[in-house]
PDB file of C-alpha atoms and ligand atoms in Angstrom:
ATOM      1  CA  MET A  73      -5.531  14.504  16.020  1.00 78.00           C
ATOM      2  CA  ASP A  74      -4.118  11.817  18.302  1.00 87.00           C
ATOM      3  CA  GLU A  75      -1.307   9.558  17.123  1.00 86.00           C
ATOM      4  CA  LEU A  76      -1.821   5.769  17.176  1.00 85.00           C
ATOM      5  CA  HIS A  77      -0.070   3.824  19.922  1.00 87.00           C
ATOM      6  CA  SER A  78       3.158   2.192  18.810  1.00 88.00           C
ATOM      7  CA  SER A  79       2.933  -1.585  18.364  1.00 89.00           C
ATOM      8  CA  LYS A  80       4.949  -4.502  17.016  1.00 94.00           C
ATOM      9  CA  LEU A  81       3.351  -3.888  13.583  1.00 94.00           C
ATOM     10  CA  GLY A  82       5.513  -0.775  13.386  1.00 94.00           C
ATOM     11  CA  THR A  83       8.801  -2.723  13.645  1.00 96.00           C
ATOM     12  CA  LEU A  84      10.949  -4.422  11.006  1.00 97.00           C
ATOM     13  CA  GLU A  85      11.657  -7.304  13.428  1.00 97.00           C
ATOM     14  CA  PHE A  86       7.963  -8.212  13.472  1.00 97.00           C
ATOM     15  CA  TRP A  87       7.674  -8.265   9.667  1.00 97.00           C
ATOM     16  CA  ASP A  88      10.975 -10.135   9.177  1.00 98.00           C
ATOM     17  CA  GLN A  89       9.831 -12.886  11.540  1.00 97.00           C
ATOM     18  CA  ARG A  90       6.370 -13.023   9.998  1.00 97.00           C
ATOM     19  CA  TYR A  91       7.657 -13.310   6.424  1.00 97.00           C
ATOM     20  CA  GLU A  92      10.158 -16.035   7.449  1.00 97.00           C
ATOM     21  CA  GLU A  93       7.138 -18.045   8.628  1.00 96.00           C
ATOM     22  CA  GLU A  94       5.123 -17.202   5.494  1.00 96.00           C
ATOM     23  CA  LYS A  95       8.067 -18.178   3.238  1.00 96.00           C
ATOM     24  CA  ASN A  96       8.214 -21.592   4.936  1.00 94.00           C
ATOM     25  CA  SER A  97       4.471 -21.994   4.618  1.00 95.00           C
ATOM     26  CA  PHE A  98       4.614 -21.098   0.909  1.00 95.00           C
ATOM     27  CA  GLN A  99       7.424 -23.584   0.298  1.00 93.00           C
ATOM     28  CA  THR A 100       5.652 -26.347   2.208  1.00 94.00           C
ATOM     29  CA  HIS A 101       1.973 -25.818   1.319  1.00 92.00           C
ATOM     30  CA  GLY A 102       1.962 -23.232  -1.521  1.00 90.00           C
ATOM     31  CA  ASP A 103       0.017 -20.842   0.734  1.00 90.00           C
ATOM     32  CA  PRO A 104       0.891 -17.200  -0.224  1.00 91.00           C
ATOM     33  CA  GLY A 105       0.020 -15.888   3.261  1.00 90.00           C
ATOM     34  CA  GLU A 106      -2.313 -13.193   4.512  1.00 88.00           C
ATOM     35  CA  ILE A 107      -4.389 -11.075   2.120  1.00 87.00           C
ATOM     36  CA  TRP A 108      -4.684  -7.930   4.222  1.00 89.00           C
ATOM     37  CA  PHE A 109      -8.236  -6.535   4.461  1.00 88.00           C
ATOM     38  CA  GLY A 110      -9.503  -9.393   2.252  1.00 87.00           C
ATOM     39  CA  GLU A 111      -9.412 -10.008  -1.482  1.00 89.00           C
ATOM     40  CA  GLU A 112     -12.320  -7.610  -2.100  1.00 91.00           C
ATOM     41  CA  SER A 113     -10.302  -4.591  -0.943  1.00 93.00           C
ATOM     42  CA  ALA A 114      -7.722  -5.199  -3.708  1.00 95.00           C
ATOM     43  CA  GLU A 115     -10.500  -5.952  -6.202  1.00 96.00           C
ATOM     44  CA  ARG A 116     -12.167  -2.588  -5.495  1.00 97.00           C
ATOM     45  CA  VAL A 117      -8.951  -0.718  -6.346  1.00 98.00           C
ATOM     46  CA  ILE A 118      -8.234  -2.830  -9.441  1.00 97.00           C
ATOM     47  CA  ASN A 119     -11.799  -2.283 -10.675  1.00 97.00           C
ATOM     48  CA  TRP A 120     -11.381   1.441 -10.185  1.00 98.00           C
ATOM     49  CA  LEU A 121      -8.126   1.436 -12.191  1.00 98.00           C
ATOM     50  CA  SER A 122      -9.672  -0.683 -14.945  1.00 96.00           C
ATOM     51  CA  ASN A 123     -12.873   1.382 -15.165  1.00 96.00           C
ATOM     52  CA  ASN A 124     -11.187   4.780 -15.155  1.00 96.00           C
ATOM     53  CA  GLY A 125      -9.067   4.507 -18.259  1.00 94.00           C
ATOM     54  CA  ILE A 126      -5.728   3.961 -16.517  1.00 97.00           C
ATOM     55  CA  PRO A 127      -3.390   2.747 -19.320  1.00 97.00           C
ATOM     56  CA  LYS A 128      -2.209  -0.836 -18.899  1.00 97.00           C
ATOM     57  CA  ASN A 129       1.417   0.288 -19.292  1.00 98.00           C
ATOM     58  CA  SER A 130       1.245   2.800 -16.397  1.00 98.00           C
ATOM     59  CA  TYR A 131       4.128   2.543 -13.948  1.00 98.00           C
ATOM     60  CA  ILE A 132       2.497   1.215 -10.767  1.00 98.00           C
ATOM     61  CA  LEU A 133       4.277   0.928  -7.416  1.00 98.00           C
ATOM     62  CA  ASP A 134       2.915  -1.001  -4.431  1.00 98.00           C
ATOM     63  CA  VAL A 135       4.582   0.360  -1.279  1.00 98.00           C
ATOM     64  CA  GLY A 136       4.992  -2.227   1.483  1.00 98.00           C
ATOM     65  CA  CYS A 137       3.942  -4.890  -1.028  1.00 98.00           C
ATOM     66  CA  GLY A 138       4.301  -7.843   1.382  1.00 98.00           C
ATOM     67  CA  ASN A 139       3.620 -11.074  -0.537  1.00 98.00           C
ATOM     68  CA  GLY A 140       2.881  -9.070  -3.712  1.00 98.00           C
ATOM     69  CA  MET A 141      -0.601 -10.509  -4.279  1.00 97.00           C
ATOM     70  CA  PHE A 142      -1.992  -7.081  -5.235  1.00 98.00           C
ATOM     71  CA  LEU A 143       0.557  -6.856  -8.067  1.00 98.00           C
ATOM     72  CA  ILE A 144      -0.175 -10.417  -9.191  1.00 97.00           C
ATOM     73  CA  GLU A 145      -3.859  -9.490  -9.522  1.00 97.00           C
ATOM     74  CA  LEU A 146      -2.914  -6.373 -11.506  1.00 97.00           C
ATOM     75  CA  ALA A 147      -0.740  -8.515 -13.800  1.00 97.00           C
ATOM     76  CA  ARG A 148      -3.703 -10.852 -14.361  1.00 96.00           C
ATOM     77  CA  GLU A 149      -5.721  -7.778 -15.449  1.00 96.00           C
ATOM     78  CA  GLY A 150      -3.054  -6.975 -18.059  1.00 96.00           C
ATOM     79  CA  PHE A 151      -1.111  -4.216 -16.293  1.00 97.00           C
ATOM     80  CA  SER A 152       2.493  -4.585 -17.415  1.00 97.00           C
ATOM     81  CA  GLN A 153       4.796  -2.161 -15.541  1.00 98.00           C
ATOM     82  CA  LEU A 154       4.557  -3.375 -11.971  1.00 98.00           C
ATOM     83  CA  PHE A 155       6.890  -2.638  -9.065  1.00 98.00           C
ATOM     84  CA  GLY A 156       6.804  -3.690  -5.420  1.00 98.00           C
ATOM     85  CA  VAL A 157       8.952  -2.456  -2.549  1.00 98.00           C
ATOM     86  CA  ASP A 158       9.076  -3.597   1.053  1.00 98.00           C
ATOM     87  CA  TYR A 159      11.631  -3.012   3.789  1.00 98.00           C
ATOM     88  CA  SER A 160      11.566  -6.670   4.800  1.00 98.00           C
ATOM     89  CA  GLN A 161      13.904  -8.859   2.743  1.00 98.00           C
ATOM     90  CA  GLY A 162      11.657 -11.820   3.639  1.00 98.00           C
ATOM     91  CA  ALA A 163       8.633 -10.120   2.040  1.00 98.00           C
ATOM     92  CA  ILE A 164      10.562  -9.513  -1.168  1.00 98.00           C
ATOM     93  CA  ASP A 165      11.871 -13.120  -1.250  1.00 98.00           C
ATOM     94  CA  LEU A 166       8.326 -14.407  -0.725  1.00 98.00           C
ATOM     95  CA  ALA A 167       6.834 -12.059  -3.356  1.00 98.00           C
ATOM     96  CA  LYS A 168       9.473 -13.138  -5.914  1.00 97.00           C
ATOM     97  CA  SER A 169       8.837 -16.842  -5.249  1.00 97.00           C
ATOM     98  CA  ILE A 170       5.057 -16.380  -5.671  1.00 97.00           C
ATOM     99  CA  ALA A 171       5.475 -14.317  -8.867  1.00 97.00           C
ATOM    100  CA  ASP A 172       7.876 -16.913 -10.341  1.00 95.00           C
ATOM    101  CA  LYS A 173       5.511 -19.771  -9.518  1.00 94.00           C
ATOM    102  CA  GLN A 174       2.558 -17.937 -11.088  1.00 92.00           C
ATOM    103  CA  GLU A 175       4.687 -16.996 -14.122  1.00 92.00           C
ATOM    104  CA  PHE A 176       4.572 -13.259 -13.519  1.00 93.00           C
ATOM    105  CA  SER A 177       8.332 -12.887 -13.142  1.00 89.00           C
ATOM    106  CA  SER A 178       8.321  -9.520 -14.952  1.00 94.00           C
ATOM    107  CA  ILE A 179       7.044  -7.862 -11.737  1.00 98.00           C
ATOM    108  CA  TYR A 180      10.045  -5.976 -10.353  1.00 98.00           C
ATOM    109  CA  TYR A 181      10.611  -6.269  -6.593  1.00 98.00           C
ATOM    110  CA  SER A 182      13.204  -4.538  -4.404  1.00 98.00           C
ATOM    111  CA  VAL A 183      13.988  -3.984  -0.754  1.00 98.00           C
ATOM    112  CA  GLU A 184      13.390  -0.311   0.022  1.00 98.00           C
ATOM    113  CA  ASN A 185      12.449   1.578   3.163  1.00 98.00           C
ATOM    114  CA  ILE A 186       9.855   4.132   2.150  1.00 98.00           C
ATOM    115  CA  LEU A 187      10.977   6.378   5.021  1.00 98.00           C
ATOM    116  CA  GLU A 188      14.386   6.748   3.328  1.00 97.00           C
ATOM    117  CA  GLY A 189      12.868   7.849  -0.003  1.00 96.00           C
ATOM    118  CA  LEU A 190      11.806   5.794  -3.013  1.00 97.00           C
ATOM    119  CA  ARG A 191      13.997   5.221  -6.072  1.00 95.00           C
ATOM    120  CA  GLY A 192      11.679   5.560  -9.085  1.00 95.00           C
ATOM    121  CA  ILE A 193       8.964   7.867 -10.429  1.00 98.00           C
ATOM    122  CA  TYR A 194       5.510   6.344 -10.901  1.00 98.00           C
ATOM    123  CA  ASP A 195       2.080   7.057 -12.410  1.00 98.00           C
ATOM    124  CA  ILE A 196       0.306   5.260  -9.571  1.00 98.00           C
ATOM    125  CA  ILE A 197       1.457   4.610  -6.019  1.00 98.00           C
ATOM    126  CA  HIS A 198      -0.652   2.143  -4.052  1.00 98.00           C
ATOM    127  CA  ASP A 199      -0.633   1.356  -0.337  1.00 98.00           C
ATOM    128  CA  LYS A 200      -2.718  -1.238   1.494  1.00 97.00           C
ATOM    129  CA  GLY A 201      -1.883  -1.401   5.195  1.00 96.00           C
ATOM    130  CA  THR A 202       1.636   0.055   5.033  1.00 97.00           C
ATOM    131  CA  TYR A 203       0.808   3.575   6.207  1.00 98.00           C
ATOM    132  CA  ASP A 204      -1.174   1.890   8.984  1.00 96.00           C
ATOM    133  CA  ALA A 205       1.957  -0.029  10.047  1.00 97.00           C
ATOM    134  CA  ILE A 206       4.121   3.118   9.845  1.00 97.00           C
ATOM    135  CA  SER A 207       1.553   5.000  11.947  1.00 96.00           C
ATOM    136  CA  GLN A 208       2.239   2.440  14.710  1.00 95.00           C
ATOM    137  CA  SER A 209       6.024   2.922  14.719  1.00 96.00           C
ATOM    138  CA  GLU A 210       8.029   4.539  17.516  1.00 94.00           C
ATOM    139  CA  ASN A 211       8.064   8.060  16.032  1.00 94.00           C
ATOM    140  CA  PRO A 212       4.733   8.104  14.222  1.00 95.00           C
ATOM    141  CA  LYS A 213       4.431  11.839  13.551  1.00 95.00           C
ATOM    142  CA  GLN A 214       7.922  12.130  12.076  1.00 97.00           C
ATOM    143  CA  ASN A 215       7.556   8.875  10.121  1.00 97.00           C
ATOM    144  CA  ARG A 216       4.183   9.849   8.697  1.00 97.00           C
ATOM    145  CA  GLU A 217       5.783  13.046   7.413  1.00 97.00           C
ATOM    146  CA  LEU A 218       8.702  11.136   5.842  1.00 98.00           C
ATOM    147  CA  TYR A 219       6.198   8.766   4.223  1.00 98.00           C
ATOM    148  CA  LEU A 220       4.172  11.657   2.797  1.00 98.00           C
ATOM    149  CA  ASN A 221       7.279  13.273   1.292  1.00 97.00           C
ATOM    150  CA  SER A 222       8.482   9.985  -0.237  1.00 98.00           C
ATOM    151  CA  VAL A 223       5.145   9.330  -1.930  1.00 98.00           C
ATOM    152  CA  PHE A 224       4.861  12.926  -3.129  1.00 97.00           C
ATOM    153  CA  ASN A 225       8.396  12.970  -4.567  1.00 97.00           C
ATOM    154  CA  SER A 226       7.995   9.654  -6.417  1.00 98.00           C
ATOM    155  CA  LEU A 227       4.606  10.371  -7.975  1.00 98.00           C
ATOM    156  CA  ARG A 228       4.260  12.025 -11.400  1.00 98.00           C
ATOM    157  CA  SER A 229       2.497  15.387 -11.260  1.00 96.00           C
ATOM    158  CA  ASP A 230      -0.649  13.897 -12.866  1.00 96.00           C
ATOM    159  CA  GLY A 231      -0.354  10.578 -10.992  1.00 97.00           C
ATOM    160  CA  TYR A 232      -2.655   8.965  -8.435  1.00 98.00           C
ATOM    161  CA  PHE A 233      -1.877   7.886  -4.889  1.00 98.00           C
ATOM    162  CA  ILE A 234      -4.325   5.232  -3.673  1.00 98.00           C
ATOM    163  CA  ILE A 235      -4.423   4.217  -0.021  1.00 98.00           C
ATOM    164  CA  THR A 236      -6.442   1.664   1.930  1.00 97.00           C
ATOM    165  CA  SER A 237      -6.380   2.007   5.717  1.00 95.00           C
ATOM    166  CA  CYS A 238      -8.105   0.297   8.611  1.00 92.00           C
ATOM    167  CA  ASN A 239      -6.695   2.628  11.246  1.00 92.00           C
ATOM    168  CA  TRP A 240      -7.690   6.027   9.941  1.00 94.00           C
ATOM    169  CA  THR A 241     -11.066   7.385   8.794  1.00 93.00           C
ATOM    170  CA  GLN A 242     -11.561   9.302   5.585  1.00 94.00           C
ATOM    171  CA  SER A 243     -11.514  12.662   7.355  1.00 95.00           C
ATOM    172  CA  GLU A 244      -8.354  11.762   9.292  1.00 96.00           C
ATOM    173  CA  LEU A 245      -6.559  10.680   6.104  1.00 97.00           C
ATOM    174  CA  ASP A 246      -7.736  13.818   4.291  1.00 97.00           C
ATOM    175  CA  GLU A 247      -6.418  15.949   7.147  1.00 96.00           C
ATOM    176  CA  GLN A 248      -3.041  14.172   7.101  1.00 96.00           C
ATOM    177  CA  PHE A 249      -2.528  14.239   3.337  1.00 97.00           C
ATOM    178  CA  SER A 250      -4.149  17.593   2.502  1.00 95.00           C
ATOM    179  CA  ILE A 251      -0.819  19.485   2.726  1.00 94.00           C
ATOM    180  CA  LYS A 252       0.297  17.800  -0.488  1.00 96.00           C
ATOM    181  CA  PHE A 253      -2.716  15.998  -1.984  1.00 98.00           C
ATOM    182  CA  ASN A 254      -6.312  16.670  -3.032  1.00 97.00           C
ATOM    183  CA  THR A 255      -8.966  14.003  -2.537  1.00 98.00           C
ATOM    184  CA  PHE A 256      -9.953  12.765  -5.990  1.00 98.00           C
ATOM    185  CA  LYS A 257     -12.270   9.843  -5.216  1.00 97.00           C
ATOM    186  CA  VAL A 258     -13.407   7.845  -2.212  1.00 97.00           C
ATOM    187  CA  ILE A 259     -13.823   4.233  -3.325  1.00 96.00           C
ATOM    188  CA  PRO A 260     -16.892   2.902  -1.482  1.00 92.00           C
ATOM    189  CA  THR A 261     -16.190   0.190   1.102  1.00 90.00           C
ATOM    190  CA  PRO A 262     -18.679  -1.859   3.148  1.00 81.00           C
ATOM    191  CA  GLN A 263     -20.344   0.230   5.845  1.00 74.00           C
ATOM    192  CA  PHE A 264     -21.745  -0.612   9.236  1.00 70.00           C
ATOM    193  CA  LYS A 265     -24.286   1.225  11.347  1.00 69.00           C
ATOM    194  CA  PHE A 266     -23.866   1.599  15.086  1.00 67.00           C
ATOM    195  CA  GLY A 267     -25.969   3.737  17.389  1.00 68.00           C
ATOM    196  CA  GLY A 268     -27.456   5.679  14.494  1.00 70.00           C
ATOM    197  CA  SER A 269     -24.168   6.654  12.829  1.00 69.00           C
ATOM    198  CA  VAL A 270     -22.694   5.029   9.753  1.00 65.00           C
ATOM    199  CA  GLY A 271     -18.996   4.141   9.521  1.00 61.00           C
ATOM    200  CA  SER A 272     -16.561   2.058   7.491  1.00 69.00           C
ATOM    201  CA  LEU A 273     -14.186  -0.617   8.758  1.00 85.00           C
ATOM    202  CA  ILE A 274     -11.695   0.232   6.049  1.00 92.00           C
ATOM    203  CA  THR A 275     -11.237   3.339   3.952  1.00 95.00           C
ATOM    204  CA  THR A 276      -9.917   3.564   0.393  1.00 97.00           C
ATOM    205  CA  ILE A 277      -9.118   6.972  -1.093  1.00 98.00           C
ATOM    206  CA  VAL A 278      -7.614   8.112  -4.397  1.00 98.00           C
ATOM    207  CA  TYR A 279      -5.521  11.293  -4.094  1.00 98.00           C
ATOM    208  CA  LYS A 280      -3.991  13.593  -6.695  1.00 98.00           C
ATOM    209  CA  LYS A 281      -0.929  15.735  -6.115  1.00 96.00           C
ATOM    210  CA  LYS A 282      -1.424  19.395  -5.312  1.00 93.00           C
ATOM    211  CA  ILE A 283       0.545  21.717  -7.532  1.00 81.00           C
ATOM    212  CA  ILE A 284       2.941  23.316  -5.065  1.00 70.00           C
ATOM    213  CA  GLU A 285       4.559  26.554  -6.365  1.00 66.00           C
TER     214      GLU A 285
HETATM  215  C1  SAM B 212      -0.103  -4.749   6.824  1.00 74.59           C
HETATM  216  S1  SAM B 212       1.218  -5.285   5.804  1.00 74.59           S
HETATM  217  C2  SAM B 212       0.478  -5.070   4.190  1.00 74.59           C
HETATM  218  C3  SAM B 212       1.171  -5.842   3.117  1.00 74.59           C
HETATM  219  C4  SAM B 212       0.574  -5.661   1.714  1.00 74.59           C
HETATM  220  N1  SAM B 212       0.483  -4.274   1.339  1.00 74.59           N
HETATM  221  C5  SAM B 212      -0.788  -6.315   1.613  1.00 74.59           C
HETATM  222  O1  SAM B 212      -1.783  -5.616   1.435  1.00 74.59           O
HETATM  223  O2  SAM B 212      -0.849  -7.549   1.716  1.00 74.59           O
HETATM  224  C6  SAM B 212       2.338  -3.886   5.914  1.00 74.59           C
HETATM  225  C7  SAM B 212       3.576  -4.032   5.061  1.00 74.59           C
HETATM  226  O3  SAM B 212       4.321  -2.808   5.109  1.00 74.59           O
HETATM  227  C8  SAM B 212       5.699  -3.107   5.145  1.00 74.59           C
HETATM  228  N2  SAM B 212       6.370  -1.927   5.692  1.00 74.59           N
HETATM  229  C9  SAM B 212       6.188  -1.363   6.910  1.00 74.59           C
HETATM  230  N3  SAM B 212       6.964  -0.266   7.057  1.00 74.59           N
HETATM  231  C10 SAM B 212       7.640  -0.119   5.887  1.00 74.59           C
HETATM  232  C11 SAM B 212       8.602   0.822   5.420  1.00 74.59           C
HETATM  233  N4  SAM B 212       9.046   1.828   6.204  1.00 74.59           N
HETATM  234  N5  SAM B 212       9.088   0.702   4.158  1.00 74.59           N
HETATM  235  C12 SAM B 212       8.674  -0.335   3.374  1.00 74.59           C
HETATM  236  N6  SAM B 212       7.784  -1.279   3.777  1.00 74.59           N
HETATM  237  C13 SAM B 212       7.266  -1.163   5.011  1.00 74.59           C
HETATM  238  C14 SAM B 212       5.769  -4.368   6.011  1.00 74.59           C
HETATM  239  O4  SAM B 212       6.976  -5.091   5.860  1.00 74.59           O
HETATM  240  C15 SAM B 212       4.531  -5.141   5.512  1.00 74.59           C
HETATM  241  O5  SAM B 212       4.854  -5.946   4.419  1.00 74.59           O
END
């Protein structure tokens, strides 16, 4: 499996600068900034959580939460124990401002670099676009491994890890995560057909931890 080429999306400088701009835009126009992969991609995951008996008081972490809009939508659905981490201070400032304005100030946000390990233990860990960014960093193979260990160590043994990616296919993600996770469910995403084969522009997969002796 080939690694992705490194790009500015894999650097903290890029995200810091971007969230400075988004913070200004939120203060001036009330615009929360980009919804990565569109609102429907978050809706698909939230529907899956709601329709599969996930208790509303589950501890849910969004890794690389950005502006925190995924957590806001979960709060609207009645989920109550919500946590967001991002390594960009600007993202966390923006997410806090949006949550305060929308009166969801009980969402807990903190600056954490997932590659240095995560602080809490969670029932659900969610990622939309963060593993993609990490896969474009300078040392992608090493960083993907650090990411995998962080998620594994911070997830309860019966928890779910849910990832949405636009850079990796289902089989590539399965190959990368299969050392520590079993595929539990592939959440269907819009498909396109090209030259007789069917593919997806984004992939969303629910994983469960493997029991490692
Ligand atoms: C493509 S954006 C997605 C943001 C958000 N998940 C969403 O769906 O709107 C990737 C996010 O990952 C964050 N990120 C990248 N590497 C990270 C790391 N090592 N630790 C924590 N956050 C990271 C970036 O700051 C950025 O907010």
